[in-house]
Amino acid sequence: MTSDVARVSLPTDNLVPLESVLLTKELDRRPSRPPDFETENRALLLLVRALADSPRNILQTLADSILDVFCADSAGVSLLTKDDGGYRFYWPAIAGVWKPHIGGGTRGEFGPCGDVLDRDGPLLFHHFERRYTYLPPVTPAVEECLVVPFYFERKAVGTIWAIAHDRRRKFDKEDLRRLESLARFASAAYQAMEHLAASDRREEALQCTNANLERAQQALRDADRRKDIFIATVAHELRQPVAAMLPALALMRGCVSEQFGTRARDVIERQVTHLGRLIDDMMDIARVVQGKLDLQKERTDCRDVIQDALYSTSMLCQEHHHTLSVSLPDEAIWLEADRTRLLQIFVNLLTNAVKYTDNGGRISLNAQTDGTIATIRIQDNGKGITPGALPRIFDLFTQEQTNRSGGLGIGLRVVRELVELHGGSVTARSEGIDRGSEFIVTLPVAAPIAT
């Protein structure tokens, strides 16, 4: 590993040597408390979920977790930054007694975090203000501070730390192991934040040229600009599953138990599946625009496809503790349909219902035939749709879509295109916010086979 800290010559007169404020060697001699893998795994799983749900606050969540796991007095994150005065360590997140000092930091060329990066390893400090004389205004004083570096692309980019302000709390080798485990998460979180920052820059550039989403939709119809606008805007949708996968992958490499490794793999599997479906939907929209989306129709029993869709989304329903009721006729519902595309229709609608229904909600699917028409209804008691959004709920890049979900409407737009290519129609109903919603798909029934 390498550090970007630029070292400079400092006066050595009256400078307290580094070794005089270090207790790192004592970590091996001190008795260690027994491992508490359950608490550690719970904290790591909480961090993974927090990174997926609120990635912009992940550093503060990390600091809070360090404080809780270590029963420390203060805990925080230091990031190596560069400004007009050179390198410095910035404190973006602090928990505990030192929390009022959020936004402060230490000199990059001369400070505890700089020495940690210089030595490329963890250090245990004892009253480090005796060496770093600019720190006494940062109160209360530090009895012990355990500092561990973390890395991005093999370069040291920051540290995480836990502090005891009095002699009651002594850090040991088990504390070091746990902090190094959290440092692996810090590396993954930093990587995800870099992706978010890049995505934000793209979105800001888009906003500079588009006053709102309505103008973005108009720009989409401009063939010369369609490709660039589409790519810049879908970054918002793509970044969430990526943000969830990155820390899970990092934790799998250094997970502390098989149970947690399994949970991390589950997170990755769900997000990869979601990301794959999103990319498939994007490609389908592009094919529709170009008139190149072809169906491979065959005689298909719609009930079998519905069962496959239910199986594909069953795990998601279980995760959200939803009650799912299904009503299918005893007799086959024969359609002339592209089985893969038909499955895509039902999976998208079921996933949409799960996504916008609070935990413990109800989802129902009902299928029936009436003469030459098959009708499939998917209903939920979730967030509902405003009256103003209903007429445009299947459109891309509309304010109504943003109001409903914060998304782009890609999945629902694909549903409409695929249903219409099958000669059918899809409509949405809702009585308003928090009143649930219903999506109704009608498809022509295949002619009976001549005997």
CSV table of C-alpha atoms in Angstrom, one decimal:
chain,number,residue,atom,x,y,z
A,1,MET,CA,0.0,0.0,0.0
A,2,THR,CA,1.1,3.6,-0.6
A,3,SER,CA,0.3,6.9,1.0
A,4,ASP,CA,-0.3,10.2,-0.8
A,5,VAL,CA,0.8,12.2,2.3
A,6,ALA,CA,3.5,14.7,1.3
A,7,ARG,CA,6.1,14.8,4.2
A,8,VAL,CA,8.0,18.0,4.9
A,9,SER,CA,10.9,18.9,7.1
A,10,LEU,CA,9.9,20.0,10.5
A,11,PRO,CA,11.9,21.5,13.3
A,12,THR,CA,12.9,18.8,15.8
A,13,ASP,CA,13.7,21.1,18.8
A,14,ASN,CA,11.4,20.3,21.7
A,15,LEU,CA,9.6,17.8,19.5
A,16,VAL,CA,8.3,14.8,21.5
A,17,PRO,CA,9.4,11.6,19.7
A,18,LEU,CA,6.6,9.5,18.1
A,19,GLU,CA,7.6,6.4,20.2
A,20,SER,CA,6.9,8.3,23.4
A,21,VAL,CA,3.2,8.6,22.6
A,22,LEU,CA,2.8,5.0,21.2
A,23,LEU,CA,1.4,2.0,23.1
A,24,THR,CA,1.1,-0.2,20.0
A,25,LYS,CA,3.4,-2.9,21.3
A,26,GLU,CA,1.3,-3.3,24.4
A,27,LEU,CA,-1.6,-4.7,22.3
A,28,ASP,CA,0.2,-8.1,22.3
A,29,ARG,CA,0.8,-8.1,26.0
A,30,ARG,CA,-2.7,-7.0,27.2
A,31,PRO,CA,-5.3,-9.7,27.9
A,32,SER,CA,-7.9,-9.6,25.1
A,33,ARG,CA,-11.6,-9.7,25.6
A,34,PRO,CA,-13.4,-12.6,23.9
A,35,PRO,CA,-14.7,-12.1,20.4
A,36,ASP,CA,-18.4,-11.0,20.0
A,37,PHE,CA,-19.1,-12.1,16.4
A,38,GLU,CA,-22.8,-11.7,16.8
A,39,THR,CA,-22.5,-8.0,17.7
A,40,GLU,CA,-19.9,-7.5,15.0
A,41,ASN,CA,-21.9,-9.2,12.3
A,42,ARG,CA,-25.0,-7.3,13.2
A,43,ALA,CA,-23.1,-4.0,12.9
A,44,LEU,CA,-21.6,-5.0,9.5
A,45,LEU,CA,-25.0,-6.0,8.2
A,46,LEU,CA,-26.5,-2.7,9.4
A,47,LEU,CA,-23.7,-0.9,7.5
A,48,VAL,CA,-24.3,-2.8,4.3
A,49,ARG,CA,-28.0,-2.0,4.4
A,50,ALA,CA,-27.3,1.6,5.3
A,51,LEU,CA,-25.0,2.0,2.4
A,52,ALA,CA,-27.8,0.7,0.1
A,53,ASP,CA,-30.5,2.9,1.6
A,54,SER,CA,-28.6,6.1,2.5
A,55,PRO,CA,-25.1,6.1,1.0
A,56,ARG,CA,-24.6,9.8,1.6
A,57,ASN,CA,-24.7,9.3,5.3
A,58,ILE,CA,-22.6,6.2,5.4
A,59,LEU,CA,-19.5,7.7,7.1
A,60,GLN,CA,-21.5,9.0,10.0
A,61,THR,CA,-23.2,5.6,10.3
A,62,LEU,CA,-19.8,4.0,10.3
A,63,ALA,CA,-18.6,6.3,13.1
A,64,ASP,CA,-21.8,5.5,15.1
A,65,SER,CA,-21.2,1.8,14.6
A,66,ILE,CA,-17.5,2.0,15.8
A,67,LEU,CA,-18.7,3.8,18.9
A,68,ASP,CA,-21.3,1.2,19.7
A,69,VAL,CA,-19.2,-1.9,18.9
A,70,PHE,CA,-16.2,-0.7,20.9
A,71,CYS,CA,-18.1,1.0,23.8
A,72,ALA,CA,-15.7,3.9,23.2
A,73,ASP,CA,-16.0,7.5,24.2
A,74,SER,CA,-15.4,8.9,20.7
A,75,ALA,CA,-15.1,7.4,17.3
A,76,GLY,CA,-14.6,8.8,13.8
A,77,VAL,CA,-13.4,8.8,10.2
A,78,SER,CA,-10.5,10.9,8.8
A,79,LEU,CA,-10.2,11.4,5.0
A,80,LEU,CA,-7.0,12.5,3.3
A,81,THR,CA,-7.8,15.6,1.3
A,82,LYS,CA,-5.9,18.2,-0.7
A,83,ASP,CA,-6.4,22.0,-0.5
A,84,ASP,CA,-4.4,25.1,-1.2
A,85,GLY,CA,-2.3,24.5,1.9
A,86,GLY,CA,-1.3,21.0,0.9
A,87,TYR,CA,-2.6,17.7,2.3
A,88,ARG,CA,-4.7,17.5,5.5
A,89,PHE,CA,-7.0,15.0,7.2
A,90,TYR,CA,-10.6,16.0,7.3
A,91,TRP,CA,-13.0,14.7,9.9
A,92,PRO,CA,-16.3,14.2,8.0
A,93,ALA,CA,-17.9,12.0,10.7
A,94,ILE,CA,-17.5,11.8,14.4
A,95,ALA,CA,-19.6,10.0,17.1
A,96,GLY,CA,-19.6,10.4,20.9
A,97,VAL,CA,-17.9,13.1,23.0
A,98,TRP,CA,-15.9,14.5,20.2
A,99,LYS,CA,-18.9,14.9,17.8
A,100,PRO,CA,-18.8,18.8,18.1
A,101,HIS,CA,-15.5,18.7,16.3
A,102,ILE,CA,-17.0,17.3,13.0
A,103,GLY,CA,-15.5,19.3,10.1
A,104,GLY,CA,-12.1,19.7,11.9
A,105,GLY,CA,-9.0,17.7,11.2
A,106,THR,CA,-5.2,17.4,11.5
A,107,ARG,CA,-2.3,18.4,9.4
A,108,GLY,CA,-1.5,15.9,6.7
A,109,GLU,CA,2.3,16.2,7.0
A,110,PHE,CA,2.4,16.0,10.8
A,111,GLY,CA,-0.4,14.3,12.8
A,112,PRO,CA,-1.5,10.9,14.2
A,113,CYS,CA,-3.3,9.9,10.9
A,114,GLY,CA,-0.2,10.9,8.9
A,115,ASP,CA,2.1,8.8,11.1
A,116,VAL,CA,-0.3,5.9,10.7
A,117,LEU,CA,-0.2,6.2,6.9
A,118,ASP,CA,3.6,6.7,7.1
A,119,ARG,CA,4.0,3.4,8.9
A,120,ASP,CA,1.4,1.7,6.8
A,121,GLY,CA,-0.3,0.1,9.7
A,122,PRO,CA,-2.4,0.6,12.9
A,123,LEU,CA,-1.1,2.6,15.9
A,124,LEU,CA,-2.3,2.9,19.5
A,125,PHE,CA,-1.6,6.4,20.8
A,126,HIS,CA,-1.4,7.6,24.4
A,127,HIS,CA,-2.0,11.4,25.0
A,128,PHE,CA,-0.8,12.2,21.5
A,129,GLU,CA,-1.4,15.9,22.1
A,130,ARG,CA,2.1,15.9,23.7
A,131,ARG,CA,3.6,15.4,20.2
A,132,TYR,CA,1.0,17.2,18.0
A,133,THR,CA,0.9,20.5,19.9
A,134,TYR,CA,-1.8,22.0,17.8
A,135,LEU,CA,-4.3,19.4,19.2
A,136,PRO,CA,-4.8,20.6,22.8
A,137,PRO,CA,-7.7,22.9,21.8
A,138,VAL,CA,-9.6,19.7,20.7
A,139,THR,CA,-11.1,18.7,24.1
A,140,PRO,CA,-11.4,16.5,26.0
A,141,ALA,CA,-7.9,15.1,25.9
A,142,VAL,CA,-7.2,11.6,24.6
A,143,GLU,CA,-6.1,8.8,27.0
A,144,GLU,CA,-5.9,6.2,24.2
A,145,CYS,CA,-6.7,6.3,20.5
A,146,LEU,CA,-6.6,3.3,18.3
A,147,VAL,CA,-6.2,4.3,14.6
A,148,VAL,CA,-6.4,2.0,11.5
A,149,PRO,CA,-5.8,3.0,7.9
A,150,PHE,CA,-8.0,2.1,5.0
A,151,TYR,CA,-7.2,2.0,1.3
A,152,PHE,CA,-8.7,2.6,-2.2
A,153,GLU,CA,-7.0,1.3,-5.3
A,154,ARG,CA,-4.0,0.3,-3.2
A,155,LYS,CA,-3.5,3.9,-1.9
A,156,ALA,CA,-4.1,5.0,1.7
A,157,VAL,CA,-7.1,7.4,1.7
A,158,GLY,CA,-8.0,7.7,5.3
A,159,THR,CA,-8.3,6.2,8.8
A,160,ILE,CA,-10.9,5.1,11.2
A,161,TRP,CA,-10.4,5.5,15.0
A,162,ALA,CA,-11.8,4.8,18.4
A,163,ILE,CA,-10.9,7.0,21.5
A,164,ALA,CA,-11.0,6.5,25.3
A,165,HIS,CA,-10.9,9.7,27.2
A,166,ASP,CA,-10.1,8.2,30.6
A,167,ARG,CA,-8.3,5.1,31.9
A,168,ARG,CA,-11.4,2.9,32.3
A,169,ARG,CA,-11.2,1.8,28.7
A,170,LYS,CA,-8.1,0.0,27.5
A,171,PHE,CA,-7.8,-1.2,23.9
A,172,ASP,CA,-6.5,-4.7,23.2
A,173,LYS,CA,-5.7,-7.0,20.3
A,174,GLU,CA,-9.3,-8.1,19.8
A,175,ASP,CA,-10.2,-4.4,19.4
A,176,LEU,CA,-7.6,-4.1,16.7
A,177,ARG,CA,-9.0,-7.1,14.8
A,178,ARG,CA,-12.5,-5.6,14.9
A,179,LEU,CA,-11.4,-2.2,13.8
A,180,GLU,CA,-9.4,-3.7,10.9
A,181,SER,CA,-12.6,-5.5,9.9
A,182,LEU,CA,-14.5,-2.2,9.9
A,183,ALA,CA,-11.6,-0.7,7.9
A,184,ARG,CA,-12.4,-3.1,5.1
A,185,PHE,CA,-15.9,-1.8,5.1
A,186,ALA,CA,-14.6,1.8,5.1
A,187,SER,CA,-12.6,1.0,1.9
A,188,ALA,CA,-15.7,-0.3,0.2
A,189,ALA,CA,-17.8,2.6,1.4
A,190,TYR,CA,-15.2,5.0,0.1
A,191,GLN,CA,-15.3,3.3,-3.3
A,192,ALA,CA,-19.1,3.5,-3.4
A,193,MET,CA,-18.9,7.2,-2.5
A,194,GLU,CA,-16.5,7.8,-5.4
A,195,HIS,CA,-19.1,6.2,-7.7
A,196,LEU,CA,-21.8,8.4,-6.2
A,197,ALA,CA,-19.6,11.5,-6.6
A,198,ALA,CA,-19.0,10.7,-10.3
A,199,SER,CA,-22.7,10.1,-10.8
A,200,ASP,CA,-23.5,13.4,-9.1
A,201,ARG,CA,-21.2,15.2,-11.4
A,202,ARG,CA,-22.9,13.7,-14.4
A,203,GLU,CA,-26.3,14.6,-13.0
A,204,GLU,CA,-25.2,18.2,-12.2
A,205,ALA,CA,-24.1,18.5,-15.8
A,206,LEU,CA,-27.4,17.2,-17.0
A,207,GLN,CA,-29.3,19.7,-14.8
A,208,CYS,CA,-27.3,22.6,-16.2
A,209,THR,CA,-28.6,21.8,-19.6
A,210,ASN,CA,-32.1,20.7,-18.6
A,211,ALA,CA,-34.2,22.8,-16.3
A,212,ASN,CA,-36.3,19.8,-15.3
A,213,LEU,CA,-37.2,16.3,-16.3
A,214,GLU,CA,-39.8,17.5,-18.7
A,215,ARG,CA,-37.1,19.1,-20.8
A,216,ALA,CA,-35.1,15.9,-20.5
A,217,GLN,CA,-38.0,14.0,-22.0
A,218,GLN,CA,-38.2,16.5,-24.9
A,219,ALA,CA,-34.5,16.2,-25.4
A,220,LEU,CA,-34.9,12.4,-25.6
A,221,ARG,CA,-37.0,12.9,-28.7
A,222,ASP,CA,-34.1,14.8,-30.3
A,223,ALA,CA,-32.2,12.0,-32.1
A,224,ASP,CA,-28.9,13.9,-32.0
A,225,ARG,CA,-28.9,14.0,-28.2
A,226,ARG,CA,-30.9,10.9,-27.2
A,227,LYS,CA,-27.9,8.7,-26.4
A,228,ASP,CA,-26.0,11.1,-24.2
A,229,ILE,CA,-29.1,12.3,-22.2
A,230,PHE,CA,-30.3,8.7,-21.6
A,231,ILE,CA,-26.9,7.5,-20.3
A,232,ALA,CA,-26.5,10.6,-18.0
A,233,THR,CA,-30.0,10.2,-16.5
A,234,VAL,CA,-30.0,6.4,-15.8
A,235,ALA,CA,-26.9,6.8,-13.6
A,236,HIS,CA,-29.4,7.6,-10.8
A,237,GLU,CA,-31.0,4.2,-11.2
A,238,LEU,CA,-27.8,2.2,-11.6
A,239,ARG,CA,-25.9,3.6,-8.7
A,240,GLN,CA,-28.1,2.1,-5.9
A,241,PRO,CA,-27.5,-1.6,-6.6
A,242,VAL,CA,-23.9,-0.9,-7.3
A,243,ALA,CA,-23.6,0.9,-3.9
A,244,ALA,CA,-25.1,-2.2,-2.2
A,245,MET,CA,-22.8,-4.7,-3.9
A,246,LEU,CA,-19.5,-3.0,-3.3
A,247,PRO,CA,-19.4,-3.3,0.5
A,248,ALA,CA,-20.9,-6.8,0.4
A,249,LEU,CA,-18.1,-8.0,-1.9
A,250,ALA,CA,-15.5,-6.4,0.4
A,251,LEU,CA,-17.0,-8.0,3.5
A,252,MET,CA,-17.1,-11.4,1.9
A,253,ARG,CA,-13.3,-11.2,1.4
A,254,GLY,CA,-12.8,-10.7,5.1
A,255,CYS,CA,-16.0,-11.8,6.8
A,256,VAL,CA,-15.8,-13.0,10.3
A,257,SER,CA,-18.4,-15.8,10.1
A,258,GLU,CA,-20.0,-18.1,7.5
A,259,GLN,CA,-23.4,-16.8,8.5
A,260,PHE,CA,-22.5,-13.2,7.6
A,261,GLY,CA,-20.8,-14.3,4.4
A,262,THR,CA,-24.0,-15.9,3.4
A,263,ARG,CA,-25.9,-12.7,4.1
A,264,ALA,CA,-23.4,-10.7,2.1
A,265,ARG,CA,-23.8,-13.1,-0.9
A,266,ASP,CA,-27.6,-12.7,-0.7
A,267,VAL,CA,-27.3,-8.9,-0.9
A,268,ILE,CA,-25.0,-9.2,-3.9
A,269,GLU,CA,-27.3,-11.8,-5.6
A,270,ARG,CA,-30.4,-9.6,-5.2
A,271,GLN,CA,-28.7,-6.4,-6.4
A,272,VAL,CA,-27.1,-8.2,-9.4
A,273,THR,CA,-30.5,-9.5,-10.4
A,274,HIS,CA,-32.0,-6.1,-10.1
A,275,LEU,CA,-29.2,-4.5,-12.0
A,276,GLY,CA,-29.4,-7.1,-14.7
A,277,ARG,CA,-33.2,-6.5,-15.1
A,278,LEU,CA,-32.7,-2.8,-15.3
A,279,ILE,CA,-30.1,-3.1,-18.0
A,280,ASP,CA,-32.3,-5.5,-19.9
A,281,ASP,CA,-35.2,-3.0,-19.7
A,282,MET,CA,-32.9,-0.2,-20.9
A,283,MET,CA,-31.9,-2.3,-23.9
A,284,ASP,CA,-35.6,-3.1,-24.6
A,285,ILE,CA,-36.5,0.6,-24.6
A,286,ALA,CA,-33.7,1.2,-27.1
A,287,ARG,CA,-34.9,-1.6,-29.3
A,288,VAL,CA,-38.5,-0.3,-29.2
A,289,VAL,CA,-37.3,3.2,-30.2
A,290,GLN,CA,-35.4,1.7,-33.1
A,291,GLY,CA,-38.2,-0.7,-34.1
A,292,LYS,CA,-36.0,-3.7,-33.6
A,293,LEU,CA,-37.8,-5.5,-30.7
A,294,ASP,CA,-39.1,-8.8,-32.2
A,295,LEU,CA,-41.3,-11.4,-30.4
A,296,GLN,CA,-40.8,-15.1,-30.7
A,297,LYS,CA,-44.5,-16.1,-30.3
A,298,GLU,CA,-45.7,-19.6,-29.5
A,299,ARG,CA,-48.8,-21.2,-27.9
A,300,THR,CA,-48.3,-20.6,-24.2
A,301,ASP,CA,-50.3,-21.3,-21.1
A,302,CYS,CA,-50.3,-17.9,-19.3
A,303,ARG,CA,-50.8,-19.7,-15.9
A,304,ASP,CA,-47.4,-21.4,-16.2
A,305,VAL,CA,-45.7,-18.1,-16.9
A,306,ILE,CA,-47.4,-16.5,-13.9
A,307,GLN,CA,-46.2,-19.3,-11.7
A,308,ASP,CA,-42.6,-18.7,-12.9
A,309,ALA,CA,-43.0,-15.0,-12.2
A,310,LEU,CA,-44.2,-15.7,-8.7
A,311,TYR,CA,-41.3,-17.9,-8.1
A,312,SER,CA,-38.9,-15.3,-9.3
A,313,THR,CA,-40.2,-12.7,-6.9
A,314,SER,CA,-41.1,-14.9,-4.0
A,315,MET,CA,-37.8,-14.1,-2.2
A,316,LEU,CA,-38.4,-10.4,-2.5
A,317,CYS,CA,-41.9,-10.9,-1.0
A,318,GLN,CA,-40.5,-12.9,1.9
A,319,GLU,CA,-37.8,-10.3,2.6
A,320,HIS,CA,-40.5,-7.6,2.9
A,321,HIS,CA,-42.9,-9.9,4.8
A,322,HIS,CA,-45.6,-9.4,2.3
A,323,THR,CA,-48.8,-11.5,2.1
A,324,LEU,CA,-49.2,-12.8,-1.5
A,325,SER,CA,-52.5,-14.2,-2.6
A,326,VAL,CA,-53.0,-15.8,-6.1
A,327,SER,CA,-56.1,-16.8,-7.9
A,328,LEU,CA,-55.8,-18.7,-11.2
A,329,PRO,CA,-58.4,-20.6,-13.2
A,330,ASP,CA,-58.3,-24.4,-13.3
A,331,GLU,CA,-58.3,-24.4,-17.1
A,332,ALA,CA,-55.4,-23.2,-19.3
A,333,ILE,CA,-55.2,-19.6,-20.5
A,334,TRP,CA,-53.8,-20.1,-24.0
A,335,LEU,CA,-52.0,-17.2,-25.6
A,336,GLU,CA,-49.9,-16.6,-28.7
A,337,ALA,CA,-47.0,-15.0,-26.9
A,338,ASP,CA,-43.3,-14.7,-26.5
A,339,ARG,CA,-42.9,-16.7,-23.2
A,340,THR,CA,-39.7,-14.7,-22.1
A,341,ARG,CA,-41.4,-11.3,-22.7
A,342,LEU,CA,-44.6,-12.4,-21.0
A,343,LEU,CA,-42.6,-13.4,-18.0
A,344,GLN,CA,-40.9,-10.0,-18.1
A,345,ILE,CA,-44.2,-8.3,-18.0
A,346,PHE,CA,-45.4,-10.1,-14.8
A,347,VAL,CA,-42.0,-9.9,-13.0
A,348,ASN,CA,-41.8,-6.2,-13.6
A,349,LEU,CA,-45.3,-5.6,-12.3
A,350,LEU,CA,-44.9,-7.8,-9.3
A,351,THR,CA,-41.5,-6.3,-8.4
A,352,ASN,CA,-43.1,-2.8,-8.8
A,353,ALA,CA,-45.9,-3.8,-6.3
A,354,VAL,CA,-43.4,-5.1,-3.8
A,355,LYS,CA,-41.1,-2.1,-4.1
A,356,TYR,CA,-43.8,0.4,-3.4
A,357,THR,CA,-45.6,-1.5,-0.6
A,358,ASP,CA,-44.4,-1.1,3.0
A,359,ASN,CA,-43.2,-4.2,4.9
A,360,GLY,CA,-46.0,-6.5,5.9
A,361,GLY,CA,-48.3,-5.4,3.0
A,362,ARG,CA,-50.7,-7.3,0.8
A,363,ILE,CA,-50.3,-8.2,-2.8
A,364,SER,CA,-52.7,-10.1,-4.9
A,365,LEU,CA,-52.7,-11.6,-8.5
A,366,ASN,CA,-55.9,-12.6,-10.2
A,367,ALA,CA,-56.2,-14.1,-13.7
A,368,GLN,CA,-59.3,-15.0,-15.6
A,369,THR,CA,-60.7,-15.2,-19.2
A,370,ASP,CA,-63.8,-13.7,-20.6
A,371,GLY,CA,-64.4,-14.9,-24.1
A,372,THR,CA,-61.5,-13.9,-26.2
A,373,ILE,CA,-59.7,-11.7,-23.6
A,374,ALA,CA,-57.5,-12.8,-20.7
A,375,THR,CA,-57.3,-10.3,-17.8
A,376,ILE,CA,-54.6,-10.3,-15.2
A,377,ARG,CA,-54.9,-8.0,-12.2
A,378,ILE,CA,-52.0,-7.2,-9.8
A,379,GLN,CA,-53.1,-5.3,-6.8
A,380,ASP,CA,-51.3,-3.9,-3.7
A,381,ASN,CA,-52.1,-1.9,-0.6
A,382,GLY,CA,-49.0,0.2,-0.9
A,383,LYS,CA,-48.1,3.8,-1.6
A,384,GLY,CA,-50.6,4.4,-4.3
A,385,ILE,CA,-50.5,6.9,-7.2
A,386,THR,CA,-51.7,10.5,-7.3
A,387,PRO,CA,-54.5,11.4,-9.7
A,388,GLY,CA,-52.2,13.6,-11.7
A,389,ALA,CA,-49.6,10.8,-12.1
A,390,LEU,CA,-52.0,8.1,-13.4
A,391,PRO,CA,-52.4,9.3,-17.0
A,392,ARG,CA,-48.6,9.4,-17.4
A,393,ILE,CA,-47.4,6.5,-15.2
A,394,PHE,CA,-46.1,4.5,-18.1
A,395,ASP,CA,-44.1,7.4,-19.6
A,396,LEU,CA,-40.3,7.8,-19.2
A,397,PHE,CA,-38.7,10.8,-17.4
A,398,THR,CA,-41.8,12.5,-16.3
A,399,GLN,CA,-42.4,14.5,-13.1
A,400,GLU,CA,-45.2,12.0,-12.2
A,401,GLN,CA,-42.7,9.1,-12.2
A,402,THR,CA,-40.3,11.1,-10.0
A,403,ASN,CA,-43.1,11.9,-7.6
A,404,ARG,CA,-44.2,8.3,-7.3
A,405,SER,CA,-40.9,6.6,-6.9
A,406,GLY,CA,-37.9,8.7,-7.6
A,407,GLY,CA,-37.2,6.4,-10.5
A,408,LEU,CA,-37.3,6.8,-14.3
A,409,GLY,CA,-40.3,4.7,-15.2
A,410,ILE,CA,-38.2,2.2,-17.3
A,411,GLY,CA,-39.9,-0.9,-15.9
A,412,LEU,CA,-43.4,0.3,-16.5
A,413,ARG,CA,-42.6,1.7,-19.9
A,414,VAL,CA,-41.2,-1.7,-20.9
A,415,VAL,CA,-44.4,-3.4,-19.6
A,416,ARG,CA,-46.6,-1.2,-21.8
A,417,GLU,CA,-44.5,-1.7,-24.9
A,418,LEU,CA,-44.4,-5.5,-24.5
A,419,VAL,CA,-48.2,-5.7,-23.7
A,420,GLU,CA,-49.0,-3.7,-26.8
A,421,LEU,CA,-46.7,-5.8,-29.0
A,422,HIS,CA,-48.8,-8.7,-27.9
A,423,GLY,CA,-52.0,-7.0,-29.0
A,424,GLY,CA,-53.1,-6.1,-25.5
A,425,SER,CA,-53.3,-3.2,-23.1
A,426,VAL,CA,-52.3,-2.3,-19.6
A,427,THR,CA,-53.9,0.3,-17.3
A,428,ALA,CA,-53.2,1.5,-13.8
A,429,ARG,CA,-55.8,2.4,-11.1
A,430,SER,CA,-55.4,4.0,-7.7
A,431,GLU,CA,-57.5,6.0,-5.3
A,432,GLY,CA,-54.5,8.1,-4.3
A,433,ILE,CA,-51.5,8.3,-2.0
A,434,ASP,CA,-51.3,5.4,0.5
A,435,ARG,CA,-54.5,3.8,-1.0
A,436,GLY,CA,-52.7,1.1,-3.0
A,437,SER,CA,-52.7,0.5,-6.7
A,438,GLU,CA,-53.9,-2.0,-9.3
A,439,PHE,CA,-52.4,-2.8,-12.7
A,440,ILE,CA,-54.6,-4.5,-15.2
A,441,VAL,CA,-53.2,-6.4,-18.2
A,442,THR,CA,-55.5,-7.6,-21.0
A,443,LEU,CA,-54.3,-10.0,-23.7
A,444,PRO,CA,-56.0,-11.7,-26.6
A,445,VAL,CA,-56.7,-15.4,-26.0
A,446,ALA,CA,-55.3,-17.7,-28.7
A,447,ALA,CA,-57.7,-19.3,-31.1
A,448,PRO,CA,-58.6,-22.9,-30.2
A,449,ILE,CA,-56.8,-25.6,-32.0
A,450,ALA,CA,-58.8,-27.1,-34.8
A,451,THR,CA,-59.7,-30.8,-34.2
